[in-house]
Coordinates of N, CA and C in Angstrom, one line a residue:
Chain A
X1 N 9.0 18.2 1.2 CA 8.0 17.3 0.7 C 8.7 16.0 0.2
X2 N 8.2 15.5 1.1 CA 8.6 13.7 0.2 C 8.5 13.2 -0.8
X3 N 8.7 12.9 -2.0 CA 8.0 12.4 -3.3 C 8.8 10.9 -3.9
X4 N 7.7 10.6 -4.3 CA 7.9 9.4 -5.2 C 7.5 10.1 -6.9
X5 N 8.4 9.6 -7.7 CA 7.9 9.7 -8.5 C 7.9 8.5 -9.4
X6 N 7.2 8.4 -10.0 CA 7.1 7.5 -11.2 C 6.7 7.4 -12.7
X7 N 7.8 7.0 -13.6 CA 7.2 7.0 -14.8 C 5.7 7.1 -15.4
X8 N 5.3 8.3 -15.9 CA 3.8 8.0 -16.2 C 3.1 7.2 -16.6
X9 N 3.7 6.7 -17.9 CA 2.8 5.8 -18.7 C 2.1 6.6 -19.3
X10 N 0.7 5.7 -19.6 CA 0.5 4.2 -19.8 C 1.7 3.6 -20.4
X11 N 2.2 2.5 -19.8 CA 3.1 1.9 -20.9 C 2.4 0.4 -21.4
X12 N 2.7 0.6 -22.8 CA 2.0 -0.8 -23.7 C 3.7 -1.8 -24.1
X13 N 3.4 -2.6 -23.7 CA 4.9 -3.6 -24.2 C 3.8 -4.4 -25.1
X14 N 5.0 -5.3 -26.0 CA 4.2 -7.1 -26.5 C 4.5 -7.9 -25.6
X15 N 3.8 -8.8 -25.5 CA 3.9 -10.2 -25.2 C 5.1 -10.6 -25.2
X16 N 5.5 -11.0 -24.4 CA 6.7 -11.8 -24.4 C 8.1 -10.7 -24.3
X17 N 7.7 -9.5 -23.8 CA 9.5 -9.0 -24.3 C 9.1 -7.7 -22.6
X18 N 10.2 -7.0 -22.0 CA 10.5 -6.8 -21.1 C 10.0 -5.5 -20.8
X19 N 9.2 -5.7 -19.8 CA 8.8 -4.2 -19.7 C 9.7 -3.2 -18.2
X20 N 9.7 -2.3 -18.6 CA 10.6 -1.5 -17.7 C 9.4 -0.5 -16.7
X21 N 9.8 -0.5 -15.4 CA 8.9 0.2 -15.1 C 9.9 1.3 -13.9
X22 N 9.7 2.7 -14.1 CA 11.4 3.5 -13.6 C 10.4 4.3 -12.4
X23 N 11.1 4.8 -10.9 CA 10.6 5.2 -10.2 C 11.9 6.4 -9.3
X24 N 12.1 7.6 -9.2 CA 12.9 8.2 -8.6 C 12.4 9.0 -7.3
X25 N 13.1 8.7 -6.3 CA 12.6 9.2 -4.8 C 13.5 10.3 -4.4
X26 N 13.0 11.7 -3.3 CA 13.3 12.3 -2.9 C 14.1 12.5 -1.6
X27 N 13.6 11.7 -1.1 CA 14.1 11.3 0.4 C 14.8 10.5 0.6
X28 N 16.5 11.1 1.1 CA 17.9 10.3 1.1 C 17.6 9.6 2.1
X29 N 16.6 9.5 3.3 CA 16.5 8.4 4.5 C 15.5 7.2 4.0
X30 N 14.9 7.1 2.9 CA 14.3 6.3 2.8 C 15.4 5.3 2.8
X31 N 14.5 3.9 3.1 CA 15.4 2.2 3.0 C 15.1 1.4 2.7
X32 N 13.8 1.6 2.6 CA 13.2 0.0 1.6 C 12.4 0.6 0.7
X33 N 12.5 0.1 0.0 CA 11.4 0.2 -1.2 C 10.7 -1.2 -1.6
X34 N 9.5 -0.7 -2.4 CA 8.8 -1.8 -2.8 C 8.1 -1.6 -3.9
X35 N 7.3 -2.1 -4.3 CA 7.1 -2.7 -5.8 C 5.8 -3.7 -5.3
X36 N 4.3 -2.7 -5.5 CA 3.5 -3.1 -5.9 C 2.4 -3.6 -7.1
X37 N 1.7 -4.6 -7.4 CA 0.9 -4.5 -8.1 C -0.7 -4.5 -7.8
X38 N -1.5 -3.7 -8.8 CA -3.1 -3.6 -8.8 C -3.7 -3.5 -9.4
X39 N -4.5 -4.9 -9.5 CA -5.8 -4.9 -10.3 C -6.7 -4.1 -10.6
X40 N -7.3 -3.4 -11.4 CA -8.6 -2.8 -11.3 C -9.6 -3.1 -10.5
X41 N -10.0 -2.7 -9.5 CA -10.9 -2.8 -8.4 C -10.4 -3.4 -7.7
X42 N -9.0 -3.9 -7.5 CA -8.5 -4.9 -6.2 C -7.4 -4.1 -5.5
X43 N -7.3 -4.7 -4.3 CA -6.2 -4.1 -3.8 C -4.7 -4.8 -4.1
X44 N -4.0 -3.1 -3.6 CA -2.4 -3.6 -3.8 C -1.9 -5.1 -3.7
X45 N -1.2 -5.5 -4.8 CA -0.6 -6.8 -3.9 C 1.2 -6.1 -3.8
X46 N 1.9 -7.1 -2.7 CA 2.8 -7.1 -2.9 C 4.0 -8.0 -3.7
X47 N 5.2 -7.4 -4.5 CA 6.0 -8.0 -5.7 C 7.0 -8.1 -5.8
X48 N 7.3 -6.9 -4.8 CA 9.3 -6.8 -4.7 C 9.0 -6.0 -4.0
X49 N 10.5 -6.4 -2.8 CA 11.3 -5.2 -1.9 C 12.5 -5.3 -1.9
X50 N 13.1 -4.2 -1.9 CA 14.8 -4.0 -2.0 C 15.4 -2.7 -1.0
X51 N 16.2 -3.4 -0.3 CA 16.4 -3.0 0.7 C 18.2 -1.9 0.4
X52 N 18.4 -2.9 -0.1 CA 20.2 -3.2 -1.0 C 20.6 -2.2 -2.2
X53 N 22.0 -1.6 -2.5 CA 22.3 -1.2 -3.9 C 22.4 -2.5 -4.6
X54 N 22.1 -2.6 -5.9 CA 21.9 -3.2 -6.4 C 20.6 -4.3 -7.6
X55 N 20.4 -5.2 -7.8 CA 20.0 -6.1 -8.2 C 19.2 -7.4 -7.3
X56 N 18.3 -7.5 -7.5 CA 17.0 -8.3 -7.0 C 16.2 -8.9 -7.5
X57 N 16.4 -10.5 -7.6 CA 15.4 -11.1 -8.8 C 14.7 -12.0 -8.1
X58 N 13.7 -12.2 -8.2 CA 12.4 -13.3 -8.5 C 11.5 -13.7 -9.7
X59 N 11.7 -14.8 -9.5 CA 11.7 -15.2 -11.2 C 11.6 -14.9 -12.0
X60 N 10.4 -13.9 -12.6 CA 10.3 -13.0 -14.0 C 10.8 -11.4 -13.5
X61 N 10.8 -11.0 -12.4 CA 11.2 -9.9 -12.0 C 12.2 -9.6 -10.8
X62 N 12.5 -8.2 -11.6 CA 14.0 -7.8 -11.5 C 14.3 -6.7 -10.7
X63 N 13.9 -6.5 -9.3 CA 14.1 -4.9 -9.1 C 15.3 -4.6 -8.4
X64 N 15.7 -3.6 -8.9 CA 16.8 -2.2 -9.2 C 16.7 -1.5 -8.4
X65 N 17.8 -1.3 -7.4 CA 17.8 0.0 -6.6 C 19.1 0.8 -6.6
X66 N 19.1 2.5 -7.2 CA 20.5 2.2 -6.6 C 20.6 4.1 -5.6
X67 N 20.9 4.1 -4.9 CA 20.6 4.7 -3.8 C 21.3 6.0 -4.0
X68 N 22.3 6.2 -5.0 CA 23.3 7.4 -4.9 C 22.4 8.3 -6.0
X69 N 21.5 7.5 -7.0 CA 20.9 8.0 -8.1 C 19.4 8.0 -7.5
X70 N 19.0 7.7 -6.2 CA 17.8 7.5 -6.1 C 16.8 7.7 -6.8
X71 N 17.0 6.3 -7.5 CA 16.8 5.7 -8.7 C 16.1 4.1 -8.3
X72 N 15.0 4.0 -8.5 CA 14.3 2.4 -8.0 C 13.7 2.0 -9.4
X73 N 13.7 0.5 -10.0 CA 13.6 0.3 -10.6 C 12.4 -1.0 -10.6
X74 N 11.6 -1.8 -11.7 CA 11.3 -2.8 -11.9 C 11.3 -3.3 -13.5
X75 N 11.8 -4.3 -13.5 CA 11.9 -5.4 -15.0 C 11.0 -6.7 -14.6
X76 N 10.5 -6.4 -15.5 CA 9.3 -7.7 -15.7 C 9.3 -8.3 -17.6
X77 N 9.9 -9.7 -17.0 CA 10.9 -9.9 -18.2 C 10.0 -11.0 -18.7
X78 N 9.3 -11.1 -20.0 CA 8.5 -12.0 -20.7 C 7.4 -11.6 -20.3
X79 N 6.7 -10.9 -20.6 CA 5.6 -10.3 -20.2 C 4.7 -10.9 -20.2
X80 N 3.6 -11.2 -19.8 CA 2.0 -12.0 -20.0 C 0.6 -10.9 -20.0
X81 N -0.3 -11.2 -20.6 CA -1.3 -10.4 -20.5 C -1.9 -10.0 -19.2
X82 N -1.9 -11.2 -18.2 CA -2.2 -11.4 -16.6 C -1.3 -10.5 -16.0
X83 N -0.1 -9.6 -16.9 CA 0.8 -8.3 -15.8 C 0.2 -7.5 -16.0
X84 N -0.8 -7.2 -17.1 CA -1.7 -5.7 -17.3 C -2.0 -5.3 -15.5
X85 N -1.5 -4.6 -15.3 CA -2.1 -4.3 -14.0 C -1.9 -2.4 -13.8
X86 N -2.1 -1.9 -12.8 CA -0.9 -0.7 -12.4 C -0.2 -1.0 -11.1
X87 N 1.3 -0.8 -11.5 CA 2.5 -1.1 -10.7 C 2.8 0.3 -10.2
X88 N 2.6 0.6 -8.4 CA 3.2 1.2 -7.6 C 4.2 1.2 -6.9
X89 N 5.2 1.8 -7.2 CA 6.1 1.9 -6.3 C 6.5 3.1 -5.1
X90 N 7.3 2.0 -4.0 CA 7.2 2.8 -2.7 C 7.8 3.4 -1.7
X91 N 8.2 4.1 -1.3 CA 9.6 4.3 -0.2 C 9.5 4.0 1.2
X92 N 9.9 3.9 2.2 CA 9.4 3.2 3.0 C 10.3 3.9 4.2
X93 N 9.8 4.9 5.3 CA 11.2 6.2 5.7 C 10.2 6.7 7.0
X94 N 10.6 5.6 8.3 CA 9.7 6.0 9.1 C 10.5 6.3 10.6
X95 N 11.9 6.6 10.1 CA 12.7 6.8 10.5 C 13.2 5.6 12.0
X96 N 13.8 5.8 12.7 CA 13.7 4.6 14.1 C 12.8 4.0 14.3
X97 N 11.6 3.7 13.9 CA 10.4 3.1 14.0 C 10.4 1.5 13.6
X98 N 9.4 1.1 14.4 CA 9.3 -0.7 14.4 C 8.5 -0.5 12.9
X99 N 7.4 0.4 12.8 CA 6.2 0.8 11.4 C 6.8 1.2 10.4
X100 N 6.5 1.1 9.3 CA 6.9 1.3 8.4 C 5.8 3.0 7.7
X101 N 6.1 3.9 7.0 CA 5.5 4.8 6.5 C 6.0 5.2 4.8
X102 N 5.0 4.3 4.5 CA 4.9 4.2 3.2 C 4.7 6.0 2.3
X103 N 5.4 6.3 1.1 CA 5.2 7.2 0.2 C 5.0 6.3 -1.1
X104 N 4.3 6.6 -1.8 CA 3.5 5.7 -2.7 C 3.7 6.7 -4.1
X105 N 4.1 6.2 -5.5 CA 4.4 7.0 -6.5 C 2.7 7.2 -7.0
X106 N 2.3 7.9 -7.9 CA 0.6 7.7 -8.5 C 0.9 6.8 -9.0
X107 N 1.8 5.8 -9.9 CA 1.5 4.5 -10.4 C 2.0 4.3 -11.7
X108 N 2.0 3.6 -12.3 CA 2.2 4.0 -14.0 C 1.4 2.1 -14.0
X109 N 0.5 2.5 -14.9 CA -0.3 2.0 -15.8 C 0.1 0.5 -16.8
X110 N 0.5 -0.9 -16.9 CA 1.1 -1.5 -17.6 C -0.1 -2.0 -18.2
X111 N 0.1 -2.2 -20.0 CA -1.0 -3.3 -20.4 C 0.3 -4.4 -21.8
X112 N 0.1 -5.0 -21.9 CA 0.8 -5.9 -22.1 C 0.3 -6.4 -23.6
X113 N -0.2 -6.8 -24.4 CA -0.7 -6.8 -25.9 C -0.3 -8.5 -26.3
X114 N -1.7 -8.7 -26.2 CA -1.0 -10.4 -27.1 C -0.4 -9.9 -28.2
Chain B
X1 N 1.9 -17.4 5.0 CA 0.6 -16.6 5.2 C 0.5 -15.4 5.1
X2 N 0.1 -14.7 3.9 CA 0.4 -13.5 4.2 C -1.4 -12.4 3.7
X3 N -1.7 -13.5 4.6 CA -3.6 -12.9 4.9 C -4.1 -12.1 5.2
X4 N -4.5 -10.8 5.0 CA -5.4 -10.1 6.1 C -7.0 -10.0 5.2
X5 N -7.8 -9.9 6.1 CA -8.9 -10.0 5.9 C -9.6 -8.6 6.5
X6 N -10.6 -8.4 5.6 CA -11.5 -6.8 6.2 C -13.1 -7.2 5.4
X7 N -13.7 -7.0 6.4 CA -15.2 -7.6 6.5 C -15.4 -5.8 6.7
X8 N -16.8 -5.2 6.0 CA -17.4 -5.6 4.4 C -16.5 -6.2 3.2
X9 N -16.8 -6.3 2.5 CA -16.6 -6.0 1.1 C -17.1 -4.7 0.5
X10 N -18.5 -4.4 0.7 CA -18.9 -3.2 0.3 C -20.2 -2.9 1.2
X11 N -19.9 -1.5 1.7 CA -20.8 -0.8 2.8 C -21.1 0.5 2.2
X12 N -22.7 0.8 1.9 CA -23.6 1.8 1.5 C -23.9 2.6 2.7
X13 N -23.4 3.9 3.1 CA -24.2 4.1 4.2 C -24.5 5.7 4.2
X14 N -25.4 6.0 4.4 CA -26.5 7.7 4.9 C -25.1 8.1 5.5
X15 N -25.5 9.6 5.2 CA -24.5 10.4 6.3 C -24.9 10.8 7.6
X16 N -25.5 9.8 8.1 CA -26.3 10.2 9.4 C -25.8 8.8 10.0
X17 N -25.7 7.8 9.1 CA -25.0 6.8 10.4 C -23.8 6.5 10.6
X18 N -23.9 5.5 11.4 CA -22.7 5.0 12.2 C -22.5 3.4 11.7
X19 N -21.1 3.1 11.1 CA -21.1 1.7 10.7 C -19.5 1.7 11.3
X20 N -18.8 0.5 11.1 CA -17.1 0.1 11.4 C -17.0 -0.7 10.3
X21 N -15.7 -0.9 9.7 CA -15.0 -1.4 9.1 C -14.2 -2.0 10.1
X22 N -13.5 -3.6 9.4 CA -13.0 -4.4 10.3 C -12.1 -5.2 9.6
X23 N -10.9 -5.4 10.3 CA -9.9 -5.8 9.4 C -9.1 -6.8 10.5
X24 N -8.8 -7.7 10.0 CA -7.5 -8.9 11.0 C -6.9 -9.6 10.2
X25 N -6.0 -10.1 10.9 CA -4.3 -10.8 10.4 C -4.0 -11.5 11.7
X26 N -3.6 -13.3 10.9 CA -2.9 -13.9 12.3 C -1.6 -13.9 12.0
X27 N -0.4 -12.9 11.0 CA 0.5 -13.6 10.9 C 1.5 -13.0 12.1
X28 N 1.0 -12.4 12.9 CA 1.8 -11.8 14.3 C 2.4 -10.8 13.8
X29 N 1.4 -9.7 12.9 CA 2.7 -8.9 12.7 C 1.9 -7.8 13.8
X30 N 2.9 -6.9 14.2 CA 3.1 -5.9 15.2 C 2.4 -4.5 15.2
X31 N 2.3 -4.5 13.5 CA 2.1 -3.0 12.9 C 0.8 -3.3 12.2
X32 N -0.2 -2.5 12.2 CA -1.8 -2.3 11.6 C -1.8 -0.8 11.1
X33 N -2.3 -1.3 9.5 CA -2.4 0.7 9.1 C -4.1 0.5 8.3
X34 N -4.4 1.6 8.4 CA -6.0 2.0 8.1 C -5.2 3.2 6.6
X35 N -5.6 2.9 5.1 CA -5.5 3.7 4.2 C -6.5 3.6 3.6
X36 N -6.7 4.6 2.6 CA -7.9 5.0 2.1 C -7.6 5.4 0.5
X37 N -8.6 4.6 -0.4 CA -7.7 4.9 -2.0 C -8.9 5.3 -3.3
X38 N -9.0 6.5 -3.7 CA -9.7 6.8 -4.6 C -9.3 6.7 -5.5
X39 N -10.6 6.2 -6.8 CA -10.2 5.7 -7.9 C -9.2 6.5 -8.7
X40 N -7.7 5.6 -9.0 CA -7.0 6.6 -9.7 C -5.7 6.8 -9.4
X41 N -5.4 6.8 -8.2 CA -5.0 7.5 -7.1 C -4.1 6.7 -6.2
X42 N -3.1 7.2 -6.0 CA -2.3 5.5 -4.6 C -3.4 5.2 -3.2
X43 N -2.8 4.9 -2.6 CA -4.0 4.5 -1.2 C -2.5 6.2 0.0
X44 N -3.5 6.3 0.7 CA -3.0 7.5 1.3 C -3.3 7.4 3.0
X45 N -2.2 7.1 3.1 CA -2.1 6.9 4.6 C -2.8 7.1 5.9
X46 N -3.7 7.0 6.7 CA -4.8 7.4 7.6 C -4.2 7.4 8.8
X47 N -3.9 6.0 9.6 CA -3.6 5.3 10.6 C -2.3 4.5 11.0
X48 N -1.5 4.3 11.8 CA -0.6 3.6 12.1 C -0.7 2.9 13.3
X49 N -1.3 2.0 13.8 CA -1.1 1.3 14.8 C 0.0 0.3 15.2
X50 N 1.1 0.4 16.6 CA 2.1 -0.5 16.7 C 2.1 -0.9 18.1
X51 N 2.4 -2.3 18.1 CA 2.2 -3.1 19.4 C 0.9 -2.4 19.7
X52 N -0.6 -2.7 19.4 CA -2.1 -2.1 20.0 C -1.6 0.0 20.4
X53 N -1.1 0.6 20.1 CA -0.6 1.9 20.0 C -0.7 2.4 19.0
X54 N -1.9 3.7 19.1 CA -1.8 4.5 18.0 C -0.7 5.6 17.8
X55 N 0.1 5.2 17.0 CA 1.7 5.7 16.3 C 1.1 7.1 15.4
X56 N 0.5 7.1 14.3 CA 0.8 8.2 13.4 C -1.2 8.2 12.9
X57 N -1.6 9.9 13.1 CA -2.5 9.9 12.6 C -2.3 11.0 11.8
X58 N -3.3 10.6 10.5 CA -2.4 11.6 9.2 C -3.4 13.0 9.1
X59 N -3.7 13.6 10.4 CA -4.6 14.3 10.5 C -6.2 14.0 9.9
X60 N -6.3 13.1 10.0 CA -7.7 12.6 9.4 C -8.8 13.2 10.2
X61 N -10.1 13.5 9.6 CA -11.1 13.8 10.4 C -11.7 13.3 11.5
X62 N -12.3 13.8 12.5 CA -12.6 13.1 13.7 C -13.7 12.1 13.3
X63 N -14.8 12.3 11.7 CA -15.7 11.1 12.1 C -15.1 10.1 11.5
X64 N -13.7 9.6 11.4 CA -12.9 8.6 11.1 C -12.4 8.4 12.3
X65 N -12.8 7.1 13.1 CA -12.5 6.5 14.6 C -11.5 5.5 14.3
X66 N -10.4 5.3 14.7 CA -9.6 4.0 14.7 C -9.8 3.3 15.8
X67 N -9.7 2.2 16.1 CA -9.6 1.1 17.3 C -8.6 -0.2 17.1
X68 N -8.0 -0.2 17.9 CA -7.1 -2.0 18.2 C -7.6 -2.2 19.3
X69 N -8.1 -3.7 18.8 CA -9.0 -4.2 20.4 C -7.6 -5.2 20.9
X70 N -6.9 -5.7 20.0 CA -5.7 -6.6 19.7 C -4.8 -6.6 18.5
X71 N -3.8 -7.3 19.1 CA -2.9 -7.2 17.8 C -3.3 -7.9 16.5
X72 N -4.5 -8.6 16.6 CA -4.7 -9.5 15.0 C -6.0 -8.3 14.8
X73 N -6.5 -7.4 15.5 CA -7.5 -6.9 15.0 C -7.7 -4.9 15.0
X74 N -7.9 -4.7 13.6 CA -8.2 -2.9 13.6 C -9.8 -2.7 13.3
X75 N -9.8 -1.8 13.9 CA -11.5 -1.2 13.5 C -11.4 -0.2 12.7
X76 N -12.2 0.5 12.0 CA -12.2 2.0 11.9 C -13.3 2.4 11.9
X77 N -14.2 2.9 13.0 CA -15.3 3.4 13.0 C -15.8 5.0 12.3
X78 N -17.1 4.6 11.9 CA -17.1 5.8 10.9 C -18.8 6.5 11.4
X79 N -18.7 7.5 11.6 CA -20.0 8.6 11.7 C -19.7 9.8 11.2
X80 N -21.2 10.3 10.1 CA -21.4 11.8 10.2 C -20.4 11.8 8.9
X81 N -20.1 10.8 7.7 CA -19.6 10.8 6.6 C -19.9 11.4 6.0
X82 N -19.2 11.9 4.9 CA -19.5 12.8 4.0 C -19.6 12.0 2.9
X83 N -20.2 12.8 1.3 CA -20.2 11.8 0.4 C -18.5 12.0 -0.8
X84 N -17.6 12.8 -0.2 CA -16.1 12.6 -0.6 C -15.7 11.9 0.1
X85 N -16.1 11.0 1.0 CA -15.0 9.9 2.0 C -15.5 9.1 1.2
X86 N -16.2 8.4 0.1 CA -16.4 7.2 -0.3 C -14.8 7.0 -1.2
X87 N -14.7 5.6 -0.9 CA -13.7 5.4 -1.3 C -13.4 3.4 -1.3
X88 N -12.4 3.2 -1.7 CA -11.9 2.0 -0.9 C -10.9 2.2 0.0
X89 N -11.1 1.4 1.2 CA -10.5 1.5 2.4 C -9.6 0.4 2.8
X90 N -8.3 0.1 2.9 CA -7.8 -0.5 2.5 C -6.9 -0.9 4.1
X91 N -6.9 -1.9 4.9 CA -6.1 -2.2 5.8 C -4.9 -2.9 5.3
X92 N -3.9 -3.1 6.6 CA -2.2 -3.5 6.0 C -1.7 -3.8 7.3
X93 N -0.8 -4.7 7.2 CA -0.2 -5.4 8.2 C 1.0 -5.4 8.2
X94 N 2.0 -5.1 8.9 CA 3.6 -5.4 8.6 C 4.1 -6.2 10.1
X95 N 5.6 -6.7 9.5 CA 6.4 -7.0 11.0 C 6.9 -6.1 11.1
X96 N 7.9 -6.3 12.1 CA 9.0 -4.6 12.7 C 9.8 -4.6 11.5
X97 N 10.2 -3.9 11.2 CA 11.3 -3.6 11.0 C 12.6 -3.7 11.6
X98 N 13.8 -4.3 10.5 CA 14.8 -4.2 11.0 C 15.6 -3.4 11.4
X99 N 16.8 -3.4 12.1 CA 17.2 -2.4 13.1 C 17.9 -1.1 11.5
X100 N 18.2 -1.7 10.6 CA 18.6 -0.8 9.5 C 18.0 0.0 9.0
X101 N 16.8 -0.4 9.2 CA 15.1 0.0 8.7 C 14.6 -0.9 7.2
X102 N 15.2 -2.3 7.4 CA 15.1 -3.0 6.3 C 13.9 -4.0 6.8
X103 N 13.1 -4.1 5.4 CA 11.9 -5.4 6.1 C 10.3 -4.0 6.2
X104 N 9.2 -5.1 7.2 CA 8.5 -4.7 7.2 C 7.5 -4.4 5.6
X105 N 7.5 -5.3 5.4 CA 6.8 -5.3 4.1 C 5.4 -5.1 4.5
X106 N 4.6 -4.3 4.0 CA 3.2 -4.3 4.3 C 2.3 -5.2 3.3
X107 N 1.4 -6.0 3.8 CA 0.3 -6.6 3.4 C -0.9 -6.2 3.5
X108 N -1.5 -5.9 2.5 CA -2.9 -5.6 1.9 C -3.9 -6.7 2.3
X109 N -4.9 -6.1 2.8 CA -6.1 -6.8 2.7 C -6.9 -6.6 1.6
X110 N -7.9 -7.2 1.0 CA -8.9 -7.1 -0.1 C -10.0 -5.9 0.1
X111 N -9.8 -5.3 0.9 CA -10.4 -3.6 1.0 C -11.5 -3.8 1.4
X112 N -12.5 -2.7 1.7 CA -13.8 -2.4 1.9 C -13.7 -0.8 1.0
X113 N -15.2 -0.9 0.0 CA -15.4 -0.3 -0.9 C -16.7 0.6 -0.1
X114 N -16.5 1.6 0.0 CA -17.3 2.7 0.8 C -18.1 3.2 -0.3
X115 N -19.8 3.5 0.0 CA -20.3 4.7 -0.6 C -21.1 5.6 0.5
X116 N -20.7 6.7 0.4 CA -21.6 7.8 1.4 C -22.9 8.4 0.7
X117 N -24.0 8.3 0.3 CA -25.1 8.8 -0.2 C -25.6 9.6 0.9

């Protein structure tokens, strides 16, 4: 069985200070990962992919992969009330395929607190 | 551009009819997936279409029809629903993937919100 797992949550940060969001995968063929977010009643958007050991930033966020600890990460650094969302993360293991076949964690919950 | 589009937004329908869901993308990507996401819950894989080729079907029930008439366009035709298939239905779009298996990021469309009564 394949599994994503992810931090449960709910997690509450303040305003302005870094929220961590931790995801560990099962499957040593997975190779991308990703890092969604979702609004209540909207669909996924996409926010990070990391393909790489290491470190991956776009501007407020930071995702972490590191493959020996299959171990995926996201940092969302200064938080805003607009991150309240739930952040999914994904593995992505479709083996020689042009498609991609997404495993999806249940999510963990962020709300952010003026 | 990273657009896809899925006409309804929200479709009511008896368990006795027949409606489609419809979803398209011009950004040339290769790969089309049909998922399905109840409240709560991740979105859970249904469909894989690649280059107009149905790739992976997640054992889904037969009154869940898929179609590629083309590469910018997926159907999912629906009869004979039940009222547990309501859901949001969620299309996605990727490019290929790299020969490493790096890439291929999927893009979400803004869903179609199912009720079966």
């Amino acid at each position: 069985q394949k599994e994503v797992e992810q931090n449960s949550g709910p997690l509450s940060v303040p305003e302005g200070a870094i929220a961590s969001l931790n995801c560990t995968y099962s499957d040593r063929g997975s190779q991308s990962f990703f890092w969604y977010r979702q609004y209540s009643g909207k669909s996924p958007e996409l926010i990070m992919s990391i393909y790489s050991n290491g470190d991956k930033e776009d501007g407020r966020f930071t995702a972490q992969l590191n493959k020996a600890s299959q171990y995926v990460s996201l940092l969302i650094r200064d938080s805003q009330p607009s991150d309240s969302a739930t952040y999914l993360c994904a593995g992505d293991n479709a083996g020689g395929t042009s498609y991609g076949k997404l495993t999806f964690g249940q999510g963990t919950i962020l709300t952010v607190h003026p | 551009d990273t657009e896809v589009t899925q006409t309804p937004k929200h479709l009511v329908m008896g368990m006795t009819n027949k409606k489609s869901l419809k979803c398209e993308q011009h950004m040339g990507h290769r790969a089309m997936y049909w998922y399905k996401q109840k409240a709560k819950k991740p979105p859970e894989l249904m469909f894989v279409y690649s280059y107009e080729k149905l790739s992976i079907n997640e054992s889904v029930p037969s009154r869940f029809s898929p179609e590629c008439p083309n590469s910018s366009l997926l159907n999912l035709h629906l009869h004979a629903l039940q009222p547990e298939d309501s859901a949001l239905y969620l299309c996605a779009s990727s490019q290929d993937r790299g020969r490493s298996g790096s890439g291929g990021e999927q893009y979400f469309g803004p869903g179609t919100r199912l009720t079966v009564t």
